[in-house]
Amino acid sequence: MMDAGDDYLSPSPTLEETFYLISKKNTVYRVKLSEKGLCLQKECNGNIKTQTIILEDVIGCRCMRSKRFAHKCKWRPRSSKKGCHEEVNENSIDWDESDVSAYLYIYAYILKKGKVITHRKRERMIITLRFRSYDKYDDNMHEAQKWRVTIKYLMSSIQQSSLPPCFFKSHDIRIENKVLVIANPKSGVGKAREVFQNKVVPIFTEADINYDLYCTKHALDAQTLMRTTNLWEYMGGVVVAGGDGLLFEVVNGIMERPDWSTMFSQIKLGIIPCGSGNGLAKSISHAFNEPYDQNPVLVSTLNVVHGISTPLDLVRIETKNKIIYSFLSIGWGLISDVDIESERFRSIGSQRFTVYSVAKLIGLKTYKGRVSYIPAVSEQLVPNDDCDTKSVVSDEGRRDSFYSIASKKSAYHSAAGSSYESLTEENVRAFGPSSTLPPLSQSLPSTWTTIEGDFVLVHAAYPSHLMTDCLFAPSAKLDDGCIWLCYIKAGISRAHLVQFLMGMSNGSHIKTPEAVMIPVSALRIEPESGQLTVDGEAIELSPLQAEILPSAAQVFARA
Ligand SMILES: Nc1ncnc2c1ncn2[C@@H]1O[C@H](COP(=O)(O)OP(=O)(O)OP(=O)(O)O)[C@@H](O)[C@H]1O
């Protein structure tokens, strides 16, 4: 986004400039900026090497002045680790008056291809351009600013082309570019605030992201915040630094607002994975083939700073006493049991799912009940055989077993604390879309398919991953309008069940003969016993029905 102070400079469609190295007289850099990106052409003794940094990889840039008493040093495009001169902010009094150069720093995170696909990762690169064609610093700075403004303009053009037209509607109190970050200090291993401060803030700074940080104090705090805060101030997006449970609160909090529909169309949601499962963060990167595993926080933060969003399906779930909005999964039977009961082994990390699954196989339970569904209608929706190459099944699902909430760092602050309305809990009600299904108490029409009997498991997911290392619905897309329903009935051999559980890490579980995977648009589960989960959280045992809300939300993604 462009700053107010950029007004006096108008961006050029393309810019081109030649730069020289002080130390290497024979080397010339031709740098060209266009809507394709930044083309760096190095010419040395007749040899030409060209590198293009695409604009999608650039997250920000800034102008600086050289620091007083800094070495007089050559400049060049360089990687971040090989700094060769010191610089100070344009407004600092600490500058070197004898150096009239203006420096432009361009921050990019480029994709490094590894020998194997899992080694791909994003790496930080800083391109430094030194402008000193003029005798006066102000003139050089003007040149540098011209480049900066053009880069920002080109970056914002990419963002705007991906936004729905309604994004530009005027509203007197809306703040377009401010992001609300909600951190759960108890997510995962309890390091969400530190992760945000140490890994996310530096990238936000490079990208000029304007944000407020709110640290939750207890469970449901984020849900109350979303219900009561003035979200028009956060048109830049709402980002959780936490796990899927925190985003679940955000989604359900927005659904408790009378203006839920407007808010879901206006606000992009983001997730910086600091939880234990992080199914959605992984699914988003998987959908866009981003190298998540090497650095999940970096990749997810880059999604946010690019400001581009993609539609995400939500699911409306109705139980006897509740309406819940979900973005990840519904479960009954073995996987839900493992998810809930292995919580006490959280300290052993991702192995707890494997260990606990094996334990559950010894005294394998089956559950009586009925599962009904409406098949999704689309030719493309066929479970496929695409599998990841990893081999370990793991589950680091979520439970609320946290303790101290005291903050150690004074640098954190709460956002918009004063804008809370005095809505009491009694006034809280779920708004959100109404159901298109028959009431839960009524029997279903014959257009539904029903399976009855004893089940080992019934589990449904909407994005591809239930957890970082659990590719549960290999064919799922973020907005395919489908609930991917999987069930196994009683009678499966232990060997096949082990094959199923192990295969969940790479998606090969769907090849298990007894496992049925069907894309559906709605489902009803009528359990007689067992445990139900929604997005990994236990809910009361009751009949439940769910329907897809296609593209109901939008999430930051490198679309
Ligand atoms: N400050 C807090 N103290 C205790 N519990 C909290 C706090 N803030 C949020 N919670 C609760 O913690 C639960 C889990 O949080 P979160 O999803 O962030 O982490 P996780 O469970 O480790 O990750 P995942 O959901 O990806 O498995 C949420 O459901 C939320 O209700």
PDB file of N, CA, C and O and ligand atoms in Angstrom, residues 184-188 216-220 242-246 249 274-279 346 396-400 402 405 537, ligand 1:
ATOM      1  N   ASN A 184      -2.548 -16.336  20.876  1.00  0.00           N
ATOM      2  CA  ASN A 184      -2.914 -17.155  22.032  1.00  0.00           C
ATOM      3  C   ASN A 184      -1.623 -17.608  22.717  1.00  0.00           C
ATOM      4  O   ASN A 184      -0.922 -18.482  22.201  1.00  0.00           O
ATOM      5  N   PRO A 185      -1.291 -17.018  23.872  1.00  0.00           N
ATOM      6  CA  PRO A 185      -0.019 -17.373  24.517  1.00  0.00           C
ATOM      7  C   PRO A 185       0.041 -18.831  24.950  1.00  0.00           C
ATOM      8  O   PRO A 185       1.106 -19.320  25.298  1.00  0.00           O
ATOM      9  N   LYS A 186      -1.095 -19.515  24.918  1.00  0.00           N
ATOM     10  CA  LYS A 186      -1.118 -20.917  25.346  1.00  0.00           C
ATOM     11  C   LYS A 186      -1.192 -21.902  24.173  1.00  0.00           C
ATOM     12  O   LYS A 186      -1.296 -23.105  24.390  1.00  0.00           O
ATOM     13  N   SER A 187      -1.158 -21.402  22.949  1.00  0.00           N
ATOM     14  CA  SER A 187      -1.204 -22.314  21.800  1.00  0.00           C
ATOM     15  C   SER A 187       0.009 -23.214  21.764  1.00  0.00           C
ATOM     16  O   SER A 187       1.111 -22.792  22.133  1.00  0.00           O
ATOM     17  N   GLY A 188      -0.191 -24.405  21.268  1.00  0.00           N
ATOM     18  CA  GLY A 188       0.926 -25.327  21.032  1.00  0.00           C
ATOM     19  C   GLY A 188       1.813 -25.446  22.256  1.00  0.00           C
ATOM     20  O   GLY A 188       1.362 -25.751  23.356  1.00  0.00           O
ATOM     21  N   THR A 216      -4.727 -13.074  23.909  1.00  0.00           N
ATOM     22  CA  THR A 216      -5.904 -13.589  24.622  1.00  0.00           C
ATOM     23  C   THR A 216      -5.548 -13.887  26.077  1.00  0.00           C
ATOM     24  O   THR A 216      -4.407 -14.232  26.395  1.00  0.00           O
ATOM     25  N   LYS A 217      -6.546 -13.751  26.920  1.00  0.00           N
ATOM     26  CA  LYS A 217      -6.319 -13.981  28.354  1.00  0.00           C
ATOM     27  C   LYS A 217      -6.933 -15.287  28.819  1.00  0.00           C
ATOM     28  O   LYS A 217      -6.584 -15.807  29.861  1.00  0.00           O
ATOM     29  N   HIS A 218      -7.867 -15.787  28.082  1.00  0.00           N
ATOM     30  CA  HIS A 218      -8.527 -17.045  28.467  1.00  0.00           C
ATOM     31  C   HIS A 218      -9.257 -17.594  27.249  1.00  0.00           C
ATOM     32  O   HIS A 218      -9.393 -16.901  26.225  1.00  0.00           O
ATOM     33  N   ALA A 219      -9.731 -18.823  27.371  1.00  0.00           N
ATOM     34  CA  ALA A 219     -10.510 -19.418  26.280  1.00  0.00           C
ATOM     35  C   ALA A 219     -11.747 -18.551  26.016  1.00  0.00           C
ATOM     36  O   ALA A 219     -12.296 -17.944  26.952  1.00  0.00           O
ATOM     37  N   LEU A 220     -12.152 -18.446  24.795  1.00  0.00           N
ATOM     38  CA  LEU A 220     -13.313 -17.674  24.315  1.00  0.00           C
ATOM     39  C   LEU A 220     -13.081 -16.156  24.293  1.00  0.00           C
ATOM     40  O   LEU A 220     -13.968 -15.402  23.894  1.00  0.00           O
ATOM     41  N   GLY A 242      -1.631 -18.586  16.450  1.00  0.00           N
ATOM     42  CA  GLY A 242      -2.108 -19.634  17.343  1.00  0.00           C
ATOM     43  C   GLY A 242      -2.439 -20.870  16.535  1.00  0.00           C
ATOM     44  O   GLY A 242      -1.876 -21.089  15.460  1.00  0.00           O
ATOM     45  N   GLY A 243      -3.393 -21.612  17.046  1.00  0.00           N
ATOM     46  CA  GLY A 243      -3.766 -22.848  16.363  1.00  0.00           C
ATOM     47  C   GLY A 243      -5.143 -22.739  15.736  1.00  0.00           C
ATOM     48  O   GLY A 243      -5.761 -21.665  15.716  1.00  0.00           O
ATOM     49  N   ASP A 244      -5.621 -23.872  15.245  1.00  0.00           N
ATOM     50  CA  ASP A 244      -6.927 -23.894  14.596  1.00  0.00           C
ATOM     51  C   ASP A 244      -8.042 -23.538  15.579  1.00  0.00           C
ATOM     52  O   ASP A 244      -9.058 -22.972  15.192  1.00  0.00           O
ATOM     53  N   GLY A 245      -7.832 -23.863  16.874  1.00  0.00           N
ATOM     54  CA  GLY A 245      -8.846 -23.564  17.885  1.00  0.00           C
ATOM     55  C   GLY A 245      -9.058 -22.065  18.034  1.00  0.00           C
ATOM     56  O   GLY A 245     -10.183 -21.602  18.278  1.00  0.00           O
ATOM     57  N   LEU A 246      -8.006 -21.309  17.863  1.00  0.00           N
ATOM     58  CA  LEU A 246      -8.120 -19.858  17.989  1.00  0.00           C
ATOM     59  C   LEU A 246      -8.879 -19.295  16.784  1.00  0.00           C
ATOM     60  O   LEU A 246      -9.750 -18.429  16.931  1.00  0.00           O
ATOM     61  N   GLU A 249     -12.531 -19.805  17.136  1.00  0.00           N
ATOM     62  CA  GLU A 249     -13.180 -18.763  17.948  1.00  0.00           C
ATOM     63  C   GLU A 249     -13.436 -17.509  17.111  1.00  0.00           C
ATOM     64  O   GLU A 249     -14.468 -16.852  17.239  1.00  0.00           O
ATOM     65  N   CYS A 274       1.001 -21.477  15.209  1.00  0.00           N
ATOM     66  CA  CYS A 274       1.732 -21.613  16.478  1.00  0.00           C
ATOM     67  C   CYS A 274       1.043 -22.672  17.332  1.00  0.00           C
ATOM     68  O   CYS A 274       1.347 -22.823  18.506  1.00  0.00           O
ATOM     69  N   GLY A 275       0.071 -23.368  16.772  1.00  0.00           N
ATOM     70  CA  GLY A 275      -0.669 -24.358  17.551  1.00  0.00           C
ATOM     71  C   GLY A 275      -0.020 -25.720  17.461  1.00  0.00           C
ATOM     72  O   GLY A 275       1.125 -25.856  17.006  1.00  0.00           O
ATOM     73  N   SER A 276      -0.770 -26.741  17.855  1.00  0.00           N
ATOM     74  CA  SER A 276      -0.188 -28.078  17.770  1.00  0.00           C
ATOM     75  C   SER A 276      -0.632 -28.803  16.506  1.00  0.00           C
ATOM     76  O   SER A 276       0.110 -29.620  15.978  1.00  0.00           O
ATOM     77  N   GLY A 277      -1.806 -28.502  15.980  1.00  0.00           N
ATOM     78  CA  GLY A 277      -2.269 -29.192  14.790  1.00  0.00           C
ATOM     79  C   GLY A 277      -1.982 -28.420  13.510  1.00  0.00           C
ATOM     80  O   GLY A 277      -1.373 -28.926  12.587  1.00  0.00           O
ATOM     81  N   ASN A 278      -2.443 -27.178  13.469  1.00  0.00           N
ATOM     82  CA  ASN A 278      -2.193 -26.273  12.337  1.00  0.00           C
ATOM     83  C   ASN A 278      -2.668 -26.843  11.000  1.00  0.00           C
ATOM     84  O   ASN A 278      -2.013 -26.672   9.970  1.00  0.00           O
ATOM     85  N   GLY A 279      -3.824 -27.489  11.032  1.00  0.00           N
ATOM     86  CA  GLY A 279      -4.347 -28.105   9.812  1.00  0.00           C
ATOM     87  C   GLY A 279      -4.655 -27.092   8.718  1.00  0.00           C
ATOM     88  O   GLY A 279      -4.355 -27.324   7.547  1.00  0.00           O
ATOM     89  N   ARG A 346       0.305 -35.205  25.436  1.00  0.00           N
ATOM     90  CA  ARG A 346       0.742 -34.087  24.617  1.00  0.00           C
ATOM     91  C   ARG A 346       2.253 -33.864  24.687  1.00  0.00           C
ATOM     92  O   ARG A 346       2.895 -33.468  23.728  1.00  0.00           O
ATOM     93  N   GLU A 396      -1.415 -33.865  16.736  1.00  0.00           N
ATOM     94  CA  GLU A 396      -1.154 -32.978  17.858  1.00  0.00           C
ATOM     95  C   GLU A 396      -2.403 -32.148  18.060  1.00  0.00           C
ATOM     96  O   GLU A 396      -2.372 -30.942  18.025  1.00  0.00           O
ATOM     97  N   GLY A 397      -3.511 -32.795  18.186  1.00  0.00           N
ATOM     98  CA  GLY A 397      -4.788 -32.091  18.290  1.00  0.00           C
ATOM     99  C   GLY A 397      -4.865 -31.177  19.492  1.00  0.00           C
ATOM    100  O   GLY A 397      -3.925 -31.067  20.256  1.00  0.00           O
ATOM    101  N   ARG A 398      -5.968 -30.538  19.618  1.00  0.00           N
ATOM    102  CA  ARG A 398      -6.073 -29.435  20.554  1.00  0.00           C
ATOM    103  C   ARG A 398      -6.962 -29.765  21.736  1.00  0.00           C
ATOM    104  O   ARG A 398      -7.955 -30.418  21.633  1.00  0.00           O
ATOM    105  N   ARG A 399      -6.623 -29.334  22.914  1.00  0.00           N
ATOM    106  CA  ARG A 399      -7.464 -29.364  24.107  1.00  0.00           C
ATOM    107  C   ARG A 399      -7.109 -28.145  24.943  1.00  0.00           C
ATOM    108  O   ARG A 399      -6.013 -27.621  24.868  1.00  0.00           O
ATOM    109  N   ASP A 400      -8.019 -27.731  25.773  1.00  0.00           N
ATOM    110  CA  ASP A 400      -7.728 -26.553  26.599  1.00  0.00           C
ATOM    111  C   ASP A 400      -7.172 -26.977  27.947  1.00  0.00           C
ATOM    112  O   ASP A 400      -7.901 -27.081  28.903  1.00  0.00           O
ATOM    113  N   PHE A 402      -4.549 -25.434  29.660  1.00  0.00           N
ATOM    114  CA  PHE A 402      -3.504 -24.437  29.845  1.00  0.00           C
ATOM    115  C   PHE A 402      -3.533 -23.872  31.259  1.00  0.00           C
ATOM    116  O   PHE A 402      -4.498 -24.009  31.972  1.00  0.00           O
ATOM    117  N   ILE A 405      -1.531 -17.214  32.488  1.00  0.00           N
ATOM    118  CA  ILE A 405      -1.737 -16.366  31.319  1.00  0.00           C
ATOM    119  C   ILE A 405      -0.949 -15.070  31.431  1.00  0.00           C
ATOM    120  O   ILE A 405      -1.144 -14.142  30.674  1.00  0.00           O
ATOM    121  N   GLU A 537     -12.201 -30.287  18.518  1.00  0.00           N
ATOM    122  CA  GLU A 537     -12.712 -30.033  19.874  1.00  0.00           C
ATOM    123  C   GLU A 537     -13.884 -30.967  20.170  1.00  0.00           C
ATOM    124  O   GLU A 537     -14.745 -31.168  19.299  1.00  0.00           O
TER     125      GLU A 537
HETATM  126  N1  LIG B   1      -5.039 -17.177  26.900  1.00  0.00           N
HETATM  127  C1  LIG B   1      -5.602 -18.386  26.849  1.00  0.00           C
HETATM  128  N2  LIG B   1      -5.502 -19.250  27.872  1.00  0.00           N
HETATM  129  C2  LIG B   1      -6.027 -20.485  27.809  1.00  0.00           C
HETATM  130  N3  LIG B   1      -6.714 -20.956  26.737  1.00  0.00           N
HETATM  131  C3  LIG B   1      -6.836 -20.138  25.678  1.00  0.00           C
HETATM  132  C4  LIG B   1      -6.299 -18.819  25.674  1.00  0.00           C
HETATM  133  N4  LIG B   1      -6.577 -18.242  24.479  1.00  0.00           N
HETATM  134  C5  LIG B   1      -7.273 -19.156  23.766  1.00  0.00           C
HETATM  135  N5  LIG B   1      -7.423 -20.291  24.470  1.00  0.00           N
HETATM  136  C6  LIG B   1      -8.069 -21.561  24.044  1.00  0.00           C
HETATM  137  O1  LIG B   1      -7.040 -22.453  23.638  1.00  0.00           O
HETATM  138  C7  LIG B   1      -7.565 -23.362  22.691  1.00  0.00           C
HETATM  139  C8  LIG B   1      -6.467 -23.927  21.818  1.00  0.00           C
HETATM  140  O2  LIG B   1      -5.777 -22.901  21.228  1.00  0.00           O
HETATM  141  P1  LIG B   1      -5.072 -22.974  19.814  1.00  0.00           P
HETATM  142  O3  LIG B   1      -5.941 -23.551  18.796  1.00  0.00           O
HETATM  143  O4  LIG B   1      -4.528 -21.606  19.576  1.00  0.00           O
HETATM  144  O5  LIG B   1      -3.800 -23.941  20.056  1.00  0.00           O
HETATM  145  P2  LIG B   1      -3.614 -25.496  19.870  1.00  0.00           P
HETATM  146  O6  LIG B   1      -4.778 -26.224  20.414  1.00  0.00           O
HETATM  147  O7  LIG B   1      -2.296 -25.818  20.428  1.00  0.00           O
HETATM  148  O8  LIG B   1      -3.506 -25.677  18.281  1.00  0.00           O
HETATM  149  P3  LIG B   1      -4.413 -26.487  17.221  1.00  0.00           P
HETATM  150  O9  LIG B   1      -5.813 -25.973  17.394  1.00  0.00           O
HETATM  151  O10 LIG B   1      -3.858 -26.145  15.863  1.00  0.00           O
HETATM  152  O11 LIG B   1      -4.267 -27.918  17.573  1.00  0.00           O
HETATM  153  C9  LIG B   1      -8.588 -22.568  21.933  1.00  0.00           C
HETATM  154  O12 LIG B   1      -9.686 -23.376  21.657  1.00  0.00           O
HETATM  155  C10 LIG B   1      -8.965 -21.416  22.854  1.00  0.00           C
HETATM  156  O13 LIG B   1     -10.283 -21.521  23.300  1.00  0.00           O
END
